mmCIF file of C-alpha atoms in Angstrom:
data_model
loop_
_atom_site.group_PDB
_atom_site.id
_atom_site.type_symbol
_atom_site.label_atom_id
_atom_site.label_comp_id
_atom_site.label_asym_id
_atom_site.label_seq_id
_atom_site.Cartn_x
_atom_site.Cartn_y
_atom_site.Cartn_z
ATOM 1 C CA UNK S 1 -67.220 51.793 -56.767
ATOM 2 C CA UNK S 2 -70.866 51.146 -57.089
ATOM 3 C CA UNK S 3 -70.979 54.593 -56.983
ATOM 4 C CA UNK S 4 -68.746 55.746 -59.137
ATOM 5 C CA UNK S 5 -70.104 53.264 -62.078
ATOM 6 C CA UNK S 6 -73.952 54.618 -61.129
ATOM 7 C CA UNK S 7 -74.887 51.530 -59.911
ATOM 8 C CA UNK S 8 -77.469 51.551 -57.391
ATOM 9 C CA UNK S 9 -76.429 48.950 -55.284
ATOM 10 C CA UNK S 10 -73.507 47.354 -54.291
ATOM 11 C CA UNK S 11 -75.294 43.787 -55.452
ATOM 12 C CA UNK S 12 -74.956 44.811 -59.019
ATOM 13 C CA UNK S 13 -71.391 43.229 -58.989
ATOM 14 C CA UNK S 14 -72.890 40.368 -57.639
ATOM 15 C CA UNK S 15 -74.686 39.100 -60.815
ATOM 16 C CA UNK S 16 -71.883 40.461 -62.948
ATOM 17 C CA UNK S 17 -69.267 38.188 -61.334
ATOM 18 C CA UNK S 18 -72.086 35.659 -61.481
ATOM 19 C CA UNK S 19 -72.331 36.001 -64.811
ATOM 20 C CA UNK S 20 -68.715 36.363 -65.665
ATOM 21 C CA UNK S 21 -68.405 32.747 -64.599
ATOM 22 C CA UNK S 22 -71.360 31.031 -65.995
ATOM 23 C CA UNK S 23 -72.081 33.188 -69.319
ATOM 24 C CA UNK S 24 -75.518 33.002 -68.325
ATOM 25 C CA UNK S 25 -76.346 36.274 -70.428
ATOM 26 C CA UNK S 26 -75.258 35.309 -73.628
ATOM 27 C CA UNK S 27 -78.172 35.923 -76.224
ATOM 28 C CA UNK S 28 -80.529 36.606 -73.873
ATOM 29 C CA UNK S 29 -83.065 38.895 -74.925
ATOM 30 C CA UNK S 30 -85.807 38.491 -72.619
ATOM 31 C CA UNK S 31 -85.446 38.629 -68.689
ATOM 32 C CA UNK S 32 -87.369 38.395 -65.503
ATOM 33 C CA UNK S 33 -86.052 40.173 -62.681
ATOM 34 C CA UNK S 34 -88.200 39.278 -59.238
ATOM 35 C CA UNK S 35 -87.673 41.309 -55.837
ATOM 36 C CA UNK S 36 -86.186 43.249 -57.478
ATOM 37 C CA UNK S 37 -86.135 47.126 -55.549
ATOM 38 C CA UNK S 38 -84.071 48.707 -55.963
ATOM 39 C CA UNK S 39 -82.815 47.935 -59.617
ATOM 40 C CA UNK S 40 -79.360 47.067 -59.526
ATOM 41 C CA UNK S 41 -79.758 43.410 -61.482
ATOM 42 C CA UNK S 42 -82.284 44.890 -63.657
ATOM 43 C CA UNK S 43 -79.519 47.606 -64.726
ATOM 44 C CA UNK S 44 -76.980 44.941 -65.193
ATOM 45 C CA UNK S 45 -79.819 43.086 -66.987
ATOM 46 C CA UNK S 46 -80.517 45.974 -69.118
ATOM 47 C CA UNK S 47 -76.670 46.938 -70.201
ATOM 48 C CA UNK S 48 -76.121 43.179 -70.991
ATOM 49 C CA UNK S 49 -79.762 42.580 -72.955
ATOM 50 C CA UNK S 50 -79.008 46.002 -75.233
ATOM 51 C CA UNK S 51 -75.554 44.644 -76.146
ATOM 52 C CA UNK S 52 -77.165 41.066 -77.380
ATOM 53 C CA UNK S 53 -80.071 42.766 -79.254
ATOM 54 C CA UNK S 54 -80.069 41.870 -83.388
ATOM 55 C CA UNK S 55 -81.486 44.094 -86.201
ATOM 56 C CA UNK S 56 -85.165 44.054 -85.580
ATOM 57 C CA UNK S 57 -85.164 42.530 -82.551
ATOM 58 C CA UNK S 58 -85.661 44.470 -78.897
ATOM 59 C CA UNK S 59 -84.477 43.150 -75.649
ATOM 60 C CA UNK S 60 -87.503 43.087 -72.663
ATOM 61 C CA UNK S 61 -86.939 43.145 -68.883
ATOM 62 C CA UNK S 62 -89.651 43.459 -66.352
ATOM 63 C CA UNK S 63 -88.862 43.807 -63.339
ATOM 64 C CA UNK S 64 -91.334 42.823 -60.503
ATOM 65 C CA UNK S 65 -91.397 43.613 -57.009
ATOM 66 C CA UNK S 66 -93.653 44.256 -54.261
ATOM 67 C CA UNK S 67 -92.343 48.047 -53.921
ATOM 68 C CA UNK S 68 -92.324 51.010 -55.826
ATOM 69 C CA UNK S 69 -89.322 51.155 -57.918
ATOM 70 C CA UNK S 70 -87.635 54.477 -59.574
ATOM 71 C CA UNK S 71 -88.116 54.071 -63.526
ATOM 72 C CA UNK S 72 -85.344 52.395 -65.257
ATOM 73 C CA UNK S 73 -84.560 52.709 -69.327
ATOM 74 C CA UNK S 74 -85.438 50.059 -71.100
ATOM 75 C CA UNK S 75 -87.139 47.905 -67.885
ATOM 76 C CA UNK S 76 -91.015 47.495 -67.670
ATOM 77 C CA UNK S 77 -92.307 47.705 -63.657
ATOM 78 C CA UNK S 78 -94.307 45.907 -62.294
ATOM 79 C CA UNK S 79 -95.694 46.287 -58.888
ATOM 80 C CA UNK S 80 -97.215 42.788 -57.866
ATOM 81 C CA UNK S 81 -96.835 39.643 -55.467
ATOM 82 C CA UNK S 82 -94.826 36.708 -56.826
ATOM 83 C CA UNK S 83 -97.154 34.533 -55.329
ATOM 84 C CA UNK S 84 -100.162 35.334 -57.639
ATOM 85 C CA UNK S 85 -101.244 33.679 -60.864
ATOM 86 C CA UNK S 86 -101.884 37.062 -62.219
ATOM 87 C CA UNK S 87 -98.621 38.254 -61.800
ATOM 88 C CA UNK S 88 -97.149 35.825 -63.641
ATOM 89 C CA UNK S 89 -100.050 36.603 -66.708
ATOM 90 C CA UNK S 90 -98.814 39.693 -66.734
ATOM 91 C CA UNK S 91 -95.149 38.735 -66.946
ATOM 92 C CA UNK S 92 -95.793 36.595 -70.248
ATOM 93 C CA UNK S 93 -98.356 39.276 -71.176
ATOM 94 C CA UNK S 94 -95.062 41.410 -72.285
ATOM 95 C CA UNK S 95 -92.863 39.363 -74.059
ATOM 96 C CA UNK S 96 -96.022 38.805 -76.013
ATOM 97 C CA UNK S 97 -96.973 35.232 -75.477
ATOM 98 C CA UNK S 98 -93.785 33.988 -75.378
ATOM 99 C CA UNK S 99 -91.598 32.977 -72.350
ATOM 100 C CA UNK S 100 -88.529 34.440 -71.006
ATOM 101 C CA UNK S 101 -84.382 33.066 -71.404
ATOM 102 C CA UNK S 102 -83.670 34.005 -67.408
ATOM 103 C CA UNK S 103 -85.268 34.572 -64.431
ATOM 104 C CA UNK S 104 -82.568 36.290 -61.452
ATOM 105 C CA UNK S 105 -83.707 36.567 -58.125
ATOM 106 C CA UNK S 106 -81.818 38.962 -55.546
ATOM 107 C CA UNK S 107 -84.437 38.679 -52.872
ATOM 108 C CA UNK S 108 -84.703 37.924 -49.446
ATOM 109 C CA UNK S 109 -86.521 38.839 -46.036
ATOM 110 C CA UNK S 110 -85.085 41.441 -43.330
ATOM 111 C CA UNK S 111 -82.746 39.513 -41.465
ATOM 112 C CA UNK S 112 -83.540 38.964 -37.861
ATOM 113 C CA UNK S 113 -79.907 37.057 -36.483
ATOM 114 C CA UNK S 114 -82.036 33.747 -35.961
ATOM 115 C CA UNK S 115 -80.237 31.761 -38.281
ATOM 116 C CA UNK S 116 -82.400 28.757 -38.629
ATOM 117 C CA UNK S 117 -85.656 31.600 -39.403
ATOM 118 C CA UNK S 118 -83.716 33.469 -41.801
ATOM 119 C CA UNK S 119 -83.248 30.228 -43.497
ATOM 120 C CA UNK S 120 -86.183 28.793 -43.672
ATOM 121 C CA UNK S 121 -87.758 32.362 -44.747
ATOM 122 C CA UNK S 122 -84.822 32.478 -47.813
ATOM 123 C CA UNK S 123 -85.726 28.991 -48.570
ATOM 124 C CA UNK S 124 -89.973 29.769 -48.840
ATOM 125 C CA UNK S 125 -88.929 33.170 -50.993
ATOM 126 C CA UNK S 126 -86.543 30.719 -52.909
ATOM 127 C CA UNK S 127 -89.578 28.188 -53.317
ATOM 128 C CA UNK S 128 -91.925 31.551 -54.530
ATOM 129 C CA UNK S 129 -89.792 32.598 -56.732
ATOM 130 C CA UNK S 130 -88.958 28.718 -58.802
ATOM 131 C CA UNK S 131 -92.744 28.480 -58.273
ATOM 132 C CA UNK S 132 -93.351 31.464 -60.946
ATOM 133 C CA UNK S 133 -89.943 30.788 -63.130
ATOM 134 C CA UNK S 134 -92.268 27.457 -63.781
ATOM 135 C CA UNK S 135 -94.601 29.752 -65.228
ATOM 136 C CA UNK S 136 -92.296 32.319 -67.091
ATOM 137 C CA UNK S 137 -89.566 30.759 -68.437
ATOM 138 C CA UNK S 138 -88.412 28.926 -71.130
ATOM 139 C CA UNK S 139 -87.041 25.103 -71.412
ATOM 140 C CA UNK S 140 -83.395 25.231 -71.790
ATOM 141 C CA UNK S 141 -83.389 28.828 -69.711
ATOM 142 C CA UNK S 142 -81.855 29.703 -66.482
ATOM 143 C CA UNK S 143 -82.570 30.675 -62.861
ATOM 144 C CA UNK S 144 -79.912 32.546 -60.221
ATOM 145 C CA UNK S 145 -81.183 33.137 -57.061
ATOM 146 C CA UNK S 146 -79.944 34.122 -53.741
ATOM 147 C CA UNK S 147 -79.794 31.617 -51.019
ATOM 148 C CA UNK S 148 -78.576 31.428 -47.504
ATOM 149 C CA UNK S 149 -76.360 28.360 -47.305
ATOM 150 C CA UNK S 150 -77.721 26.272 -43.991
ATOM 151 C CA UNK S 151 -77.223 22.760 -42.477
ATOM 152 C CA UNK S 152 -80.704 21.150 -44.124
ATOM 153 C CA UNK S 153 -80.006 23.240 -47.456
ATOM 154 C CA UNK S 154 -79.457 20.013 -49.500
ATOM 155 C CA UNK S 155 -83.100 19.605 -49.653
ATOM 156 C CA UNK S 156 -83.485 22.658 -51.142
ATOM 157 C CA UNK S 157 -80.837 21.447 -54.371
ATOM 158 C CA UNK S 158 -82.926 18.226 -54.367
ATOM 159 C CA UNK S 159 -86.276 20.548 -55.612
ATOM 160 C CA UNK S 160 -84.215 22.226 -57.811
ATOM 161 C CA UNK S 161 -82.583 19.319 -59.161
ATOM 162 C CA UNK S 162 -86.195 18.137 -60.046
ATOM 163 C CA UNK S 163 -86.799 21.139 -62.572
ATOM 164 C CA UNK S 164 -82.752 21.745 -63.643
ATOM 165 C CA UNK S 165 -80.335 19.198 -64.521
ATOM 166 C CA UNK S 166 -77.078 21.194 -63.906
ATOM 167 C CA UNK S 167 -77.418 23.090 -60.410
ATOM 168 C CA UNK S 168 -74.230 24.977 -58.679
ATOM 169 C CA UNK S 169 -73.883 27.119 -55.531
ATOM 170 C CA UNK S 170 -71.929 29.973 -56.529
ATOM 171 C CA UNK S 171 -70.153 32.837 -53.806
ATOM 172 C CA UNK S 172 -69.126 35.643 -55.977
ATOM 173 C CA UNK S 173 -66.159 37.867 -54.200
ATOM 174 C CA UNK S 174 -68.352 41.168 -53.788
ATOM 175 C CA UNK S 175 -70.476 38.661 -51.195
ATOM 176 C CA UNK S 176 -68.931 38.425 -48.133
ATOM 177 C CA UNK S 177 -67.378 35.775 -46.313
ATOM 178 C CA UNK S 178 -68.976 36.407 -43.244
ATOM 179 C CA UNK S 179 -72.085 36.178 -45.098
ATOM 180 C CA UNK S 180 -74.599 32.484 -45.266
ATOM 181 C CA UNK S 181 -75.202 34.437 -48.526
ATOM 182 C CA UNK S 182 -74.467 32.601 -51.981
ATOM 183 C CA UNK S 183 -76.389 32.146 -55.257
ATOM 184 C CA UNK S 184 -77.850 29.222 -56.679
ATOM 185 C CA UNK S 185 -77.497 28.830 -60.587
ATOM 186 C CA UNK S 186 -79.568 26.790 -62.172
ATOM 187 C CA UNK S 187 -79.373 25.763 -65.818
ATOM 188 C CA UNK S 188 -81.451 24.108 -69.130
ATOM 189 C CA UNK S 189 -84.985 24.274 -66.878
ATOM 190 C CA UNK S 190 -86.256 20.839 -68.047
ATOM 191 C CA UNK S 191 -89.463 20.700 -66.049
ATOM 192 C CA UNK S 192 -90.968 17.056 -65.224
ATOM 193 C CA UNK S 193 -92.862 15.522 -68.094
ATOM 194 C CA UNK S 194 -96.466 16.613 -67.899
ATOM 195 C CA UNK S 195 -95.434 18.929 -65.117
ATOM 196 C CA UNK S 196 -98.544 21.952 -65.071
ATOM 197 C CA UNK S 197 -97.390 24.984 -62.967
ATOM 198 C CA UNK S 198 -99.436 25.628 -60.368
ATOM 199 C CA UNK S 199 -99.782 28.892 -57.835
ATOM 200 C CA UNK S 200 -102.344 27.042 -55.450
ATOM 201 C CA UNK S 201 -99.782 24.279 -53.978
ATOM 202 C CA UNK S 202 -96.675 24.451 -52.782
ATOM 203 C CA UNK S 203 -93.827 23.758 -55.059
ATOM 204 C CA UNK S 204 -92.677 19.883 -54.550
ATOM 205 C CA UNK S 205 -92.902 19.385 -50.672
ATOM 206 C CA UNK S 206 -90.229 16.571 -50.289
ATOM 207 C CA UNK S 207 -89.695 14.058 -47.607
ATOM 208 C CA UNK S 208 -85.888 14.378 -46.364
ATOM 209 C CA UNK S 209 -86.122 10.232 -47.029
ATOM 210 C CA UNK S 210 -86.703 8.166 -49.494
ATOM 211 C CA UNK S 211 -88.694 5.489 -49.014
ATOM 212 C CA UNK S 212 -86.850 2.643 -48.770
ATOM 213 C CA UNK S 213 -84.760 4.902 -46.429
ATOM 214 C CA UNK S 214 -82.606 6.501 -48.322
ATOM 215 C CA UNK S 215 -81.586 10.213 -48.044
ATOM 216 C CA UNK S 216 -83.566 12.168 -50.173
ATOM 217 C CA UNK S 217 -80.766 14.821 -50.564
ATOM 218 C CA UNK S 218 -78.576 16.014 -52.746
ATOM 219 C CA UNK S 219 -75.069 17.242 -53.390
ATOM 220 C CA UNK S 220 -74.390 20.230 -55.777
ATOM 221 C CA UNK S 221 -70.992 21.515 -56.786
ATOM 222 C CA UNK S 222 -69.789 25.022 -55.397
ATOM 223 C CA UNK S 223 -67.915 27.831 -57.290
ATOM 224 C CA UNK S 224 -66.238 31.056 -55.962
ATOM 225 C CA UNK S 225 -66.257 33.630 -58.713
ATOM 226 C CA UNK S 226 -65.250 37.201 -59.162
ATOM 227 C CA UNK S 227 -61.942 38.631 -59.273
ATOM 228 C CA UNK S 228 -59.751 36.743 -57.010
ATOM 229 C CA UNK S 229 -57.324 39.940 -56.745
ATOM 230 C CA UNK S 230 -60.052 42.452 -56.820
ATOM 231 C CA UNK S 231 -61.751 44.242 -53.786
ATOM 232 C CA UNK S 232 -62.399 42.501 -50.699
ATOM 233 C CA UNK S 233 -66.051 42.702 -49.529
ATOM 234 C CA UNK S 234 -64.838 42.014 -46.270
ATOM 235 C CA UNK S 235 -62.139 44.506 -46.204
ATOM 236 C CA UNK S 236 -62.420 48.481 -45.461
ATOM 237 C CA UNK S 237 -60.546 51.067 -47.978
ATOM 238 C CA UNK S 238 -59.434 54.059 -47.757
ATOM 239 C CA UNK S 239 -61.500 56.596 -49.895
ATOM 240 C CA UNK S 240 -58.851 57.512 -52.777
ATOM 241 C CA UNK S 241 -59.486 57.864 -56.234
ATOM 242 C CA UNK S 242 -58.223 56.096 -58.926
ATOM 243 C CA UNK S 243 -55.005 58.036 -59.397
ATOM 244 C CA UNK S 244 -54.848 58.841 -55.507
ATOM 245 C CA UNK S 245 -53.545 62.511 -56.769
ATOM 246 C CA UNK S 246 -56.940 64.200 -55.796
ATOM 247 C CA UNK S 247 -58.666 64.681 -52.731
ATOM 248 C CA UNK S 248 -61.879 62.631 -52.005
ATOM 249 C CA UNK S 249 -65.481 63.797 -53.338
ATOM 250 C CA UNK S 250 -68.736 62.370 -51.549
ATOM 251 C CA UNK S 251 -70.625 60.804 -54.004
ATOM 252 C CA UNK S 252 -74.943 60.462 -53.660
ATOM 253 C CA UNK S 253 -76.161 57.018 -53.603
ATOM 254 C CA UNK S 254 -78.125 56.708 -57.238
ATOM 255 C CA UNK S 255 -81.370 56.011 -55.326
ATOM 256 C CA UNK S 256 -81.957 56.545 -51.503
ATOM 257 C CA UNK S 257 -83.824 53.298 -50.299
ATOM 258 C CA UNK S 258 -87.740 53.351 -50.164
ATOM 259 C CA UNK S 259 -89.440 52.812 -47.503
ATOM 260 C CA UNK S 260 -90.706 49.274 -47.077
ATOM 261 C CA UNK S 261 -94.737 49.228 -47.165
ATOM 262 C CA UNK S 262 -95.074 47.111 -44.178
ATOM 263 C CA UNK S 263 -93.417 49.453 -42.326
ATOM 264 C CA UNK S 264 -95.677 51.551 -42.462
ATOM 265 C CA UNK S 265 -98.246 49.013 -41.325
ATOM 266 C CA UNK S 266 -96.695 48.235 -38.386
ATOM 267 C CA UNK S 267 -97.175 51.867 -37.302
ATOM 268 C CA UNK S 268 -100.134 52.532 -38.354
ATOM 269 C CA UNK S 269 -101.230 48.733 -35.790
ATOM 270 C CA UNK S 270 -98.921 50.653 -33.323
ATOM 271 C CA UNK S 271 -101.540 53.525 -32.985
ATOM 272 C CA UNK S 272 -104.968 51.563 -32.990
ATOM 273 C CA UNK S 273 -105.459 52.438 -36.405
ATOM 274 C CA UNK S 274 -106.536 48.703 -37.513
ATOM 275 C CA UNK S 275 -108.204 48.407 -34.291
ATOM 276 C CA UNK S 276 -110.106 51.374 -34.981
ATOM 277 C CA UNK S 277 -111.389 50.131 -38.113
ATOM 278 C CA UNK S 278 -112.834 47.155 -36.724
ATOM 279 C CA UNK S 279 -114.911 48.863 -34.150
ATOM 280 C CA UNK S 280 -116.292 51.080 -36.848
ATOM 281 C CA UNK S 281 -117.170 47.966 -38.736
#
């Protein structure tokens, strides 16, 4: 289906069933999309920003990720690390001052099927990517990220809670159920009062207690959205088309995946070539 609608990933349907549920793109007209290779929210971005644009008025998306990206209509690249101050300057650089109405997030590290590392590794990206909303966006806007739903992941909805009164945990139905994978949606970012963002520290490192000894965690509704008689991401199909009257056509992927940069790091360590360096140094 992603496919067949030119999406280039399947993830696309993610935000849109996120959305669907939350109306979280309603008026926007500026968006930040991080991690985000290879473009699939910042298409659904740009089809929802170009609907809610008034007379005189032009919808902005920039789309930053660590990888080269294929262009996109309407999206302005950028190729930079979350973690930097500059990146964020250059974020507010072009929507001209101002600050943006959402930030989405569809990041997260290569798996390796160590639960507990893969969640604490979601949770740091998580933690990067509030870090710069704090710079970027707007009081009263919104952050959706994805997050990989563990045992200690309460803590994680207490640091949110800090900057975003209304916080849910949301599973859309294109995510599967075998997946830890949901997406946190925060809402009306009310940051602490003279809260200055800051890319040196890390964001709000909280104690799991109180002190007086209280649990310093928190509780935050979850919502299942999408389609509930739909496709089931968990669920194989047989390739028909819509009418099932004609026979089956292989259809390209919209854009092959990129090669990851450190990839090609690790191979170049694999032949000496760092090693090399060094001795001529």
């Amino acid at each position: 289906m992603a496919k067949e609608q030119g999406w280039r990933a399947r993830s696309a349907f993610k935000l849109m069933q996120v959305d669907e549920e939350f109306n979280l793109l309603e008026g926007v007209t500026k968006a930040v999309d991080l991690c985000a290779a290879p473009g699939s929210w910042s298409q659904v971005l740009s089809k929802k920003l170009v609907e809610n644009q008034q007379e005189g008025e032009q919808a902005k998306i920039v789309a930053v990720d660590l990888q080269a990206m294929a262009p996109l209509p309407g999206v302005i690249q950028l190729q930079g690390d979350i973690t930097k101050q500059s990146t964020a300057d250059q974020i507010i650089s072009h929507f001209s001052g101002e600050r943006a109405d959402i930030v989405v997030c569809d990041g997260a590290p290569d798996v390796t099927g160590l639960h507990d590392m893969d969640e604490y590794i979601q949770a740091q990206l998580l933690l990067a990517a509030l870090n710069i909303t704090t710079h970027v966006l707007r009081p009263g806007g919104s952050f959706v990220a994805k997050i990989f739903r563990g045992k200690d992941i309460t803590l994680l909805y207490t640091q949110l809670k800090v900057f975003f009164p209304k916080v849910t945990c949301s599973k859309p139905r294109s995510s599967r159920n075998s997946s830890i994978e949901a997406f946190i949606v925060c809402q009306d970012y009310t940051p602490p009062k003279d809260y200055v963002p800051n890319m040196g520290t890390p964001i709000l490192d909280l104690a799991p207690m109180n002190a007086d000894g209280t649990s310093n965690r928190t509780i935050v509704p979850f919502i299942a959205c999408g389609d509930l008689s739909g496709f089931d991401s968990d669920m194989t199909y047989p390739l028909e088309t819509s009418t099932g009257s004609e026979e089956y056509k292989f259809i390209a992927p919209v854009q092959m995946p990129i090669t990851a940069p450190y990839l090609s790091a690790m191979e170049k360590k694999r032949k000496g070539f760092f090693h090399e360096q060094m001795s001529k140094k």
